[in-house]
Amino acid sequence: MTGGGPAVRRRADGPRWGVRIAAGLAVLVLGSGAVGHAVMTGLDTGIERVDPFKDMKNRPQAGHGVNFLLVGTDGREKISSEEKREYRLGGAPCHCTDTIMLVHISADKERASVISLPRDSYAEVPAHQDLVTGKTHKAHPLKLNAAYAEGGPNLTVRTVENMTRVKIDHYLEVDFTSFMKTVDALGGVDICTAKTMRDPNTGLDLLPGTHRLSGGQALQYVRSRHVDGASDLGRMQRQQRFVAALIHESTSGGVLLNPVKFKQVSSTLLGSVRADKDFGSEQMLALGQAMRDFTPSSSEFASVPIGNPSFRVKGIGSTVKWDEPKAAKLFQALRDDRPLAPAAAPGGRPARPQPAVPVDVAPQQVRVQVENGTRIDGLGGRVDAALRATGFDTTRAPGNAASRDVKRTVITYDPRWDRTARTVSTALPGSELRAVAGQGRTVVVIAGADYRKVVAVRAEDPYQGEFGVVTGDQVVCGQ
């Protein structure tokens, strides 16, 4: 497979594995300190070894704490035909990465920070030899997931270190067969839903309430991207909730105090792992012993701030361009071993943003194009700036509408993104919503003569700071 071409592309509704790998890692390292050497001995003998750090030079300076690069692969060829039919896992395996994530364990072993790196991120890989063709490549741009296809774990690590300036200490690679089996080994995981969730692509069908999900059902939950208008971003939020629930299950269900249960869960996970040669049972035990008091509140989840979700590159197509200043600040916090979640306010509660109207979809996830529907000079620019100030991802290129006599502000949207449109209409009280089939994910605001101001809005989940961070205890059932 070569970078940027069809070989590294996946079905749009394919699973996202980085988040789930973090959960498996947590299950593994959290328990090791409780069960000790007797159970840990021999667990790492089945791990396939790779050398992702071979001949690497000019690496970033090491910071405080330990950094894992977690890479998820497909692995659907290991699932039975019956399971493929039941959980809608059609299509051929791609033998490529699906999601890449950084997991930082703090130096005091009291916090795990998980940062998602979108697989379609715009990246520039260093010079390397193609694993498939043997051809020597000069440094060139591609999508981040193509680094694995061209140069395997080594090129993936080199590319991520170049992009983040975070030194990677350990590499873990897991396929999703272990995800299903690990959830089943735990006896299932509880997930709470406030609304009905149905996705015909994955077969997900959940009514409001609490559900005990098996491994296959959990796979449907974390794969689904058609249950609301938030698409991949909404799916990432659900994945974060699932990881928190999985950690909660492993830390509160007696798994860590039951050597037989722990070994069953750990061996299930490790049976599908590839890791660097220095990550073994001794490292797991030392880490686990230091993390005996680790709980869901000890984990925090974030994704890289996005500047342009549709950055087109010749020969590659649409990529995800990071917001460089914000991303740099995020990774600096990681290097400095600082928490990513909002600082605690008096009373122990996370600091909350200024009062704003709650909405379903965070404004940072909503792409908006503003058009001036009046003859008032500069109105489009003012509306664009006001929407951007409250967090919306505006194009920053307002134009003029076809009609310049619009009395009431109009919001046009694709019906598939209805929740996204309602978020915009909440910020523009009195506006008219107008569905336009096939418009796509971008919401168009046609500013009318009635425009007065933009009302500040925030996602219903208030625990989102500068980097959209949530902590595990804030998203499990009962919170």
Coordinates of C-alpha atoms in Angstrom, one line a residue:
M1 CA 0.0 0.0 0.0
T2 CA 1.2 3.5 -0.7
G3 CA 0.4 6.7 1.1
G4 CA -2.6 8.9 0.1
G5 CA -4.2 6.4 -2.3
P6 CA -7.2 4.2 -1.9
A7 CA -5.2 1.4 -0.2
V8 CA -5.1 3.4 3.0
R9 CA -8.7 4.4 3.0
R10 CA -11.4 2.8 5.0
R11 CA -15.2 2.6 4.9
A12 CA -16.5 5.8 6.4
D13 CA -18.2 3.9 9.2
G14 CA -15.2 1.8 10.1
P15 CA -14.2 1.4 13.8
R16 CA -11.9 3.9 15.6
W17 CA -9.4 1.9 17.6
G18 CA -7.1 4.3 19.4
V19 CA -9.6 5.2 22.0
R20 CA -10.5 1.6 22.8
I21 CA -6.9 0.6 23.0
A22 CA -6.4 3.2 25.8
A23 CA -9.1 1.4 27.7
G24 CA -7.4 -2.0 27.3
L25 CA -4.1 -0.5 28.4
A26 CA -5.8 0.9 31.5
V27 CA -7.3 -2.5 32.4
L28 CA -3.9 -4.0 32.1
V29 CA -1.7 -1.6 34.0
L30 CA -4.3 -0.8 36.7
G31 CA -4.6 -4.3 37.8
S32 CA -1.0 -5.4 37.8
G33 CA -0.1 -3.8 41.1
A34 CA -3.0 -5.5 42.8
V35 CA -2.4 -9.1 41.7
G36 CA 1.4 -9.1 41.7
H37 CA 4.1 -11.1 40.1
A38 CA 2.4 -14.5 40.3
V39 CA -0.3 -13.5 37.9
M40 CA 1.8 -11.2 35.7
T41 CA 4.5 -13.8 35.0
G42 CA 4.2 -15.1 31.5
L43 CA 1.5 -12.7 30.3
D44 CA 3.8 -10.9 27.9
T45 CA 5.1 -14.0 26.2
G46 CA 2.4 -13.9 23.6
I47 CA 3.0 -10.3 22.6
E48 CA 4.4 -9.9 19.1
R49 CA 7.4 -7.6 19.2
V50 CA 8.3 -4.7 16.9
D51 CA 11.2 -2.2 16.8
P52 CA 9.6 1.2 16.2
F53 CA 12.6 3.1 17.4
K54 CA 15.2 1.6 15.2
D55 CA 17.9 4.0 13.9
M56 CA 15.9 7.0 15.1
K57 CA 17.8 10.3 15.4
N58 CA 17.2 13.9 16.4
R59 CA 14.3 12.8 18.6
P60 CA 12.4 15.3 20.9
Q61 CA 13.8 15.8 24.4
A62 CA 12.2 13.5 27.0
G63 CA 9.7 15.2 29.3
H64 CA 8.2 14.0 32.6
G65 CA 6.0 10.9 32.8
V66 CA 5.7 8.1 30.2
N67 CA 4.2 8.5 26.7
F68 CA 2.6 5.6 24.8
L69 CA 1.7 5.7 21.1
L70 CA -1.4 3.5 20.6
V71 CA -2.2 2.4 17.1
G72 CA -5.4 0.6 16.2
T73 CA -5.6 -1.8 13.2
D74 CA -8.6 -3.5 11.6
G75 CA -8.3 -7.2 12.2
R76 CA -11.7 -8.1 11.0
E77 CA -10.3 -11.2 9.2
K78 CA -10.1 -12.8 12.6
I79 CA -13.8 -12.5 13.3
S80 CA -16.3 -15.2 12.3
S81 CA -18.7 -14.9 9.4
E82 CA -21.6 -15.0 11.9
E83 CA -20.2 -12.1 13.9
K84 CA -19.5 -10.1 10.8
R85 CA -23.2 -10.5 9.8
E86 CA -24.5 -9.7 13.2
Y87 CA -22.4 -6.6 13.8
R88 CA -22.4 -5.3 10.2
L89 CA -18.7 -5.8 9.7
G90 CA -18.7 -6.2 5.9
G91 CA -15.9 -5.3 3.6
A92 CA -12.3 -6.5 3.4
P93 CA -9.7 -5.7 6.1
C94 CA -7.4 -2.8 5.1
H95 CA -4.3 -3.8 7.1
C96 CA -3.8 -0.2 8.0
T97 CA -4.1 2.1 11.0
D98 CA -7.5 3.5 11.9
T99 CA -6.8 5.9 14.7
I100 CA -3.6 6.9 16.4
M101 CA -3.5 8.2 20.0
L102 CA -1.0 9.5 22.5
V103 CA -1.5 8.3 26.1
H104 CA 0.5 10.2 28.7
I105 CA 1.0 8.7 32.2
S106 CA 2.0 11.4 34.6
A107 CA 5.2 11.2 36.5
D108 CA 3.3 10.8 39.8
K109 CA 1.3 7.9 38.2
E110 CA -2.0 9.7 39.2
R111 CA -3.3 10.8 35.8
A112 CA -3.6 9.4 32.3
S113 CA -4.1 11.9 29.4
V114 CA -5.4 10.5 26.2
I115 CA -5.2 12.6 23.0
S116 CA -6.7 11.5 19.7
L117 CA -4.8 12.2 16.5
P118 CA -7.3 12.1 13.6
R119 CA -6.2 9.5 11.0
D120 CA -6.8 12.0 8.2
S121 CA -4.5 14.6 9.8
Y122 CA -2.3 16.5 7.4
A123 CA 1.2 15.2 8.0
E124 CA 4.7 15.6 6.5
V125 CA 6.7 12.3 6.8
P126 CA 10.5 12.3 6.8
A127 CA 12.5 10.5 4.2
H128 CA 12.2 6.7 4.4
Q129 CA 12.0 3.4 2.5
D130 CA 8.6 2.1 1.5
L131 CA 7.8 -1.2 3.2
V132 CA 5.8 -2.5 0.3
T133 CA 7.6 -1.3 -2.8
G134 CA 11.1 -0.9 -1.3
K135 CA 11.3 2.5 -3.0
T136 CA 13.1 5.3 -1.2
H137 CA 10.8 8.3 -0.5
K138 CA 11.9 11.8 0.1
A139 CA 10.1 13.8 2.8
H140 CA 6.6 14.5 1.6
P141 CA 3.0 15.3 2.8
L142 CA 0.3 12.7 3.3
K143 CA -2.5 11.7 5.6
L144 CA -1.2 10.5 9.0
N145 CA -2.6 7.0 8.7
A146 CA -0.6 6.5 5.5
A147 CA 2.6 6.7 7.4
Y148 CA 2.0 3.2 8.7
A149 CA 1.2 1.9 5.2
E150 CA 4.5 3.3 3.8
G151 CA 6.9 2.7 6.7
G152 CA 5.2 0.8 9.5
P153 CA 5.5 1.5 13.2
N154 CA 8.9 3.2 12.8
L155 CA 7.7 5.8 10.3
T156 CA 4.5 6.3 12.3
V157 CA 6.5 7.1 15.5
R158 CA 8.9 9.4 13.6
T159 CA 6.0 11.3 12.0
V160 CA 4.1 11.7 15.3
E161 CA 7.2 12.9 17.1
N162 CA 7.8 15.4 14.3
M163 CA 4.3 16.7 14.5
T164 CA 3.9 16.9 18.3
R165 CA 7.5 17.2 19.6
V166 CA 6.6 14.7 22.2
K167 CA 9.0 11.8 22.7
I168 CA 7.4 8.4 22.5
D169 CA 8.5 5.9 25.1
H170 CA 6.4 2.8 24.2
Y171 CA 4.5 1.6 21.2
L172 CA 1.4 -0.6 21.3
E173 CA -0.7 -1.8 18.4
V174 CA -4.0 -3.7 18.9
D175 CA -6.7 -5.0 16.5
F176 CA -10.3 -4.8 17.3
T177 CA -10.9 -8.6 17.9
S178 CA -9.2 -8.1 21.3
F179 CA -11.6 -5.2 22.0
M180 CA -14.7 -7.4 21.6
K181 CA -13.2 -10.3 23.6
T182 CA -11.9 -8.0 26.4
V183 CA -15.4 -6.5 26.9
D184 CA -16.9 -10.0 27.0
A185 CA -14.2 -11.2 29.4
L186 CA -15.2 -8.3 31.7
G187 CA -18.8 -9.5 31.5
G188 CA -20.0 -6.5 29.6
V189 CA -19.9 -2.7 30.2
D190 CA -22.7 -0.3 31.3
I191 CA -23.5 2.6 28.9
C192 CA -26.2 5.3 29.6
T193 CA -28.0 7.0 26.7
A194 CA -30.2 10.1 27.1
K195 CA -31.8 9.7 23.7
T196 CA -32.6 6.9 21.3
M197 CA -29.6 5.8 19.3
R198 CA -30.1 4.0 16.0
D199 CA -27.6 3.5 13.2
P200 CA -28.6 1.2 10.3
N201 CA -25.0 1.0 9.2
T202 CA -23.8 -0.7 12.4
G203 CA -27.1 -2.1 13.6
L204 CA -26.9 0.0 16.8
D205 CA -30.4 0.2 18.4
L206 CA -30.6 1.6 21.9
L207 CA -33.5 3.2 23.7
P208 CA -32.9 5.9 26.4
G209 CA -31.6 4.3 29.6
T210 CA -28.8 2.1 30.9
H211 CA -27.6 -0.8 28.8
R212 CA -25.2 -3.7 29.5
L213 CA -23.3 -4.0 26.3
S214 CA -21.5 -7.2 25.2
G215 CA -18.3 -7.0 23.1
G216 CA -20.2 -7.1 19.8
Q217 CA -22.7 -4.5 21.0
A218 CA -19.9 -2.3 22.3
L219 CA -18.3 -2.5 18.9
Q220 CA -21.6 -1.2 17.4
Y221 CA -21.7 1.6 19.9
V222 CA -18.2 2.9 19.3
R223 CA -18.4 2.5 15.5
S224 CA -21.7 4.3 14.9
R225 CA -21.5 7.7 13.2
H226 CA -25.0 8.1 11.9
V227 CA -27.0 8.4 15.1
D228 CA -26.9 12.2 15.1
G229 CA -25.6 15.1 13.1
A230 CA -22.2 15.2 14.8
S231 CA -20.8 12.4 12.6
D232 CA -17.2 11.5 13.5
L233 CA -17.0 14.1 16.3
G234 CA -20.1 12.7 17.9
R235 CA -18.7 9.2 17.6
M236 CA -15.5 10.3 19.4
Q237 CA -17.5 11.7 22.3
R238 CA -19.3 8.3 22.6
Q239 CA -16.0 6.5 22.4
Q240 CA -14.7 8.7 25.3
R241 CA -17.7 7.7 27.3
F242 CA -17.2 4.1 26.6
V243 CA -13.6 4.2 27.6
A244 CA -14.5 5.8 30.9
A245 CA -17.2 3.1 31.4
L246 CA -14.7 0.4 30.7
I247 CA -12.2 1.8 33.2
H248 CA -15.0 2.1 35.7
E249 CA -16.0 -1.5 35.2
S250 CA -12.5 -2.8 35.6
T251 CA -11.8 -0.7 38.7
S252 CA -15.1 -1.2 40.5
G253 CA -16.1 -4.8 39.5
G254 CA -13.6 -6.8 41.4
V255 CA -11.4 -7.5 38.4
L256 CA -8.3 -6.1 40.0
L257 CA -8.7 -8.1 43.1
N258 CA -9.5 -11.4 41.4
P259 CA -6.3 -13.0 40.0
V260 CA -8.1 -15.4 37.8
K261 CA -10.4 -12.8 36.3
F262 CA -7.6 -10.3 35.8
K263 CA -5.4 -12.9 34.0
Q264 CA -8.3 -13.8 31.8
V265 CA -8.9 -10.2 30.8
S266 CA -5.2 -9.3 30.4
S267 CA -4.4 -12.4 28.4
T268 CA -7.3 -11.7 26.1
L269 CA -6.1 -8.2 25.4
L270 CA -2.4 -9.1 25.1
G271 CA -3.2 -12.0 22.6
S272 CA -3.7 -9.4 19.8
V273 CA -1.0 -6.8 20.8
R274 CA 2.2 -5.8 19.0
A275 CA 4.6 -3.8 21.2
D276 CA 8.1 -2.5 21.5
K277 CA 10.6 -5.0 23.1
D278 CA 10.9 -2.9 26.3
F279 CA 7.3 -3.1 27.2
G280 CA 6.8 -6.3 29.2
S281 CA 5.5 -7.7 32.5
E282 CA 8.1 -5.9 34.6
Q283 CA 7.1 -2.5 33.2
M284 CA 3.4 -3.4 33.6
L285 CA 3.9 -4.4 37.2
A286 CA 5.9 -1.3 38.2
L287 CA 3.4 0.9 36.6
G288 CA 0.5 -0.9 38.1
Q289 CA 1.9 -0.8 41.6
A290 CA 2.3 3.0 41.3
M291 CA -1.3 3.3 40.1
R292 CA -3.2 1.3 42.7
D293 CA -5.5 4.2 43.4
F294 CA -6.3 5.0 39.7
T295 CA -10.0 5.6 39.1
P296 CA -12.1 7.0 36.2
S297 CA -11.5 10.5 37.5
S298 CA -7.8 9.9 36.9
S299 CA -8.3 9.8 33.1
E300 CA -8.8 12.7 30.8
F301 CA -9.6 12.6 27.1
A302 CA -9.0 15.3 24.4
S303 CA -8.5 15.6 20.6
V304 CA -6.1 17.8 18.7
P305 CA -7.6 21.2 18.0
I306 CA -8.7 21.4 14.4
G307 CA -8.0 24.5 12.2
N308 CA -9.5 23.2 8.9
P309 CA -11.3 19.9 8.7
S310 CA -11.3 19.9 4.9
F311 CA -7.8 21.0 4.0
R312 CA -7.2 19.9 0.4
V313 CA -3.8 18.7 -0.8
K314 CA -3.0 17.9 -4.4
G315 CA -2.6 14.2 -4.9
I316 CA -3.9 13.4 -1.4
G317 CA -7.4 14.9 -1.2
S318 CA -9.1 16.3 1.8
T319 CA -7.1 16.2 5.0
V320 CA -7.6 17.5 8.6
K321 CA -5.4 20.5 9.3
W322 CA -4.6 21.1 12.9
D323 CA -4.9 24.5 14.6
E324 CA -1.1 24.9 15.0
P325 CA -1.0 27.4 17.9
K326 CA -3.6 25.5 19.9
A327 CA -2.1 22.1 19.1
A328 CA 1.4 23.4 20.1
K329 CA -0.1 24.6 23.5
L330 CA -1.7 21.2 24.0
F331 CA 1.4 19.2 23.4
Q332 CA 3.5 21.6 25.5
A333 CA 1.1 20.8 28.4
L334 CA 1.8 17.1 27.8
R335 CA 5.6 17.7 27.8
D336 CA 5.3 19.7 31.0
D337 CA 3.2 16.9 32.6
R338 CA 0.3 19.3 33.3
P339 CA -3.4 18.3 33.4
L340 CA -5.4 19.1 30.3
A341 CA -8.8 19.2 32.0
P342 CA -10.1 22.5 33.4
A343 CA -8.7 23.5 36.8
A344 CA -10.8 22.7 39.8
A345 CA -12.9 25.5 41.1
P346 CA -13.6 26.0 44.8
G347 CA -15.5 23.0 46.2
G348 CA -13.6 20.5 43.9
R349 CA -15.8 20.9 40.8
P350 CA -14.2 21.6 37.4
A351 CA -14.1 25.2 36.4
R352 CA -16.9 26.0 34.0
P353 CA -17.1 28.5 31.2
Q354 CA -19.0 31.7 31.3
P355 CA -22.8 31.3 31.5
A356 CA -24.1 30.2 28.1
V357 CA -27.2 28.4 26.7
P358 CA -26.7 24.6 26.6
V359 CA -26.9 22.9 23.2
D360 CA -26.6 19.3 21.9
V361 CA -23.5 19.9 19.7
A362 CA -20.5 21.9 20.8
P363 CA -20.1 25.0 18.6
Q364 CA -16.4 24.0 18.0
Q365 CA -17.8 21.1 16.0
V366 CA -20.0 23.2 13.8
R367 CA -18.8 24.6 10.4
V368 CA -20.6 27.8 9.4
Q369 CA -20.7 29.8 6.2
V370 CA -22.1 33.3 6.7
E371 CA -23.8 35.3 3.9
N372 CA -25.1 38.9 4.1
G373 CA -28.8 38.9 3.1
T374 CA -29.1 42.7 3.5
R375 CA -27.6 45.9 2.0
I376 CA -26.0 46.7 5.4
D377 CA -22.3 46.9 4.7
G378 CA -20.2 44.6 6.7
L379 CA -23.0 42.7 8.3
G380 CA -21.7 39.3 7.2
G381 CA -18.3 40.0 8.7
R382 CA -19.8 41.0 12.0
V383 CA -22.0 37.9 12.2
D384 CA -19.1 35.7 11.2
A385 CA -16.9 37.3 13.9
A386 CA -19.6 37.0 16.6
L387 CA -20.3 33.3 15.8
R388 CA -16.5 32.6 15.9
A389 CA -16.2 34.4 19.2
T390 CA -18.7 32.0 20.8
G391 CA -16.8 29.0 19.4
F392 CA -18.3 28.2 16.0
D393 CA -15.9 27.0 13.3
T394 CA -16.7 29.7 10.7
T395 CA -15.1 29.9 7.3
R396 CA -13.9 33.5 8.0
A397 CA -15.0 34.3 4.4
P398 CA -18.5 35.8 4.6
G399 CA -20.2 36.5 1.2
N400 CA -23.3 38.1 -0.1
A401 CA -26.5 36.1 -0.4
A402 CA -28.5 35.8 -3.6
S403 CA -31.1 38.0 -2.2
R404 CA -30.2 41.3 -0.4
D405 CA -33.7 41.9 1.0
V406 CA -33.8 39.1 3.7
K407 CA -35.9 40.3 6.7
R408 CA -35.5 37.4 9.0
T409 CA -32.2 35.5 9.4
V410 CA -32.3 32.1 7.7
I411 CA -30.3 29.0 8.6
T412 CA -30.0 26.4 5.8
Y413 CA -28.8 22.9 6.7
D414 CA -28.7 19.3 5.5
P415 CA -31.3 17.3 7.3
R416 CA -28.6 14.8 8.3
W417 CA -27.1 17.5 10.5
D418 CA -30.3 18.7 12.2
R419 CA -28.8 18.8 15.7
T420 CA -26.0 20.9 14.4
A421 CA -28.4 23.3 12.8
R422 CA -30.4 23.6 16.1
T423 CA -27.2 24.6 17.8
V424 CA -26.7 27.5 15.4
S425 CA -30.4 28.6 15.7
T426 CA -30.0 28.7 19.5
A427 CA -27.1 31.1 19.0
L428 CA -29.3 33.2 16.6
P429 CA -32.7 33.5 18.4
G430 CA -35.6 34.2 16.1
S431 CA -33.9 32.8 13.0
E432 CA -35.7 30.5 10.6
L433 CA -34.4 26.9 10.0
R434 CA -34.7 25.7 6.4
A435 CA -33.7 22.1 5.4
V436 CA -31.8 21.7 2.2
A437 CA -31.1 18.1 1.2
G438 CA -27.6 17.4 0.1
Q439 CA -26.1 20.6 1.4
G440 CA -23.5 18.8 3.5
R441 CA -22.1 19.4 6.9
T442 CA -21.6 23.1 6.6
V443 CA -24.4 25.2 7.9
V444 CA -25.2 28.4 6.0
V445 CA -26.4 31.5 7.9
I446 CA -28.1 34.2 5.8
A447 CA -28.0 37.2 8.0
G448 CA -31.3 39.2 7.8
A449 CA -32.3 42.7 8.8
D450 CA -33.5 41.4 12.2
Y451 CA -30.0 40.4 13.3
R452 CA -29.1 41.9 16.7
K453 CA -26.5 39.6 18.3
V454 CA -25.2 36.1 18.8
V455 CA -26.1 34.4 22.0
A456 CA -23.2 32.4 23.6
V457 CA -23.8 28.6 23.6
R458 CA -22.0 25.6 25.1
A459 CA -22.3 21.9 24.8
E460 CA -24.5 20.1 27.3
D461 CA -21.4 18.5 28.7
P462 CA -19.9 21.4 30.6
Y463 CA -16.6 19.7 31.3
Q464 CA -14.9 21.0 28.2
G465 CA -12.0 23.3 28.6
E466 CA -9.6 24.9 26.1
F467 CA -8.9 21.5 24.5
G468 CA -12.5 20.0 24.8
V469 CA -11.3 17.7 27.6
V470 CA -13.5 15.4 29.6
T471 CA -12.5 13.3 32.6
G472 CA -13.6 9.7 33.0
D473 CA -15.8 10.2 36.1
Q474 CA -17.8 12.9 34.4
V475 CA -19.1 10.7 31.6
V476 CA -19.9 7.4 33.2
C477 CA -23.4 6.3 34.2
G478 CA -24.9 8.2 37.1
Q479 CA -22.9 11.4 36.4

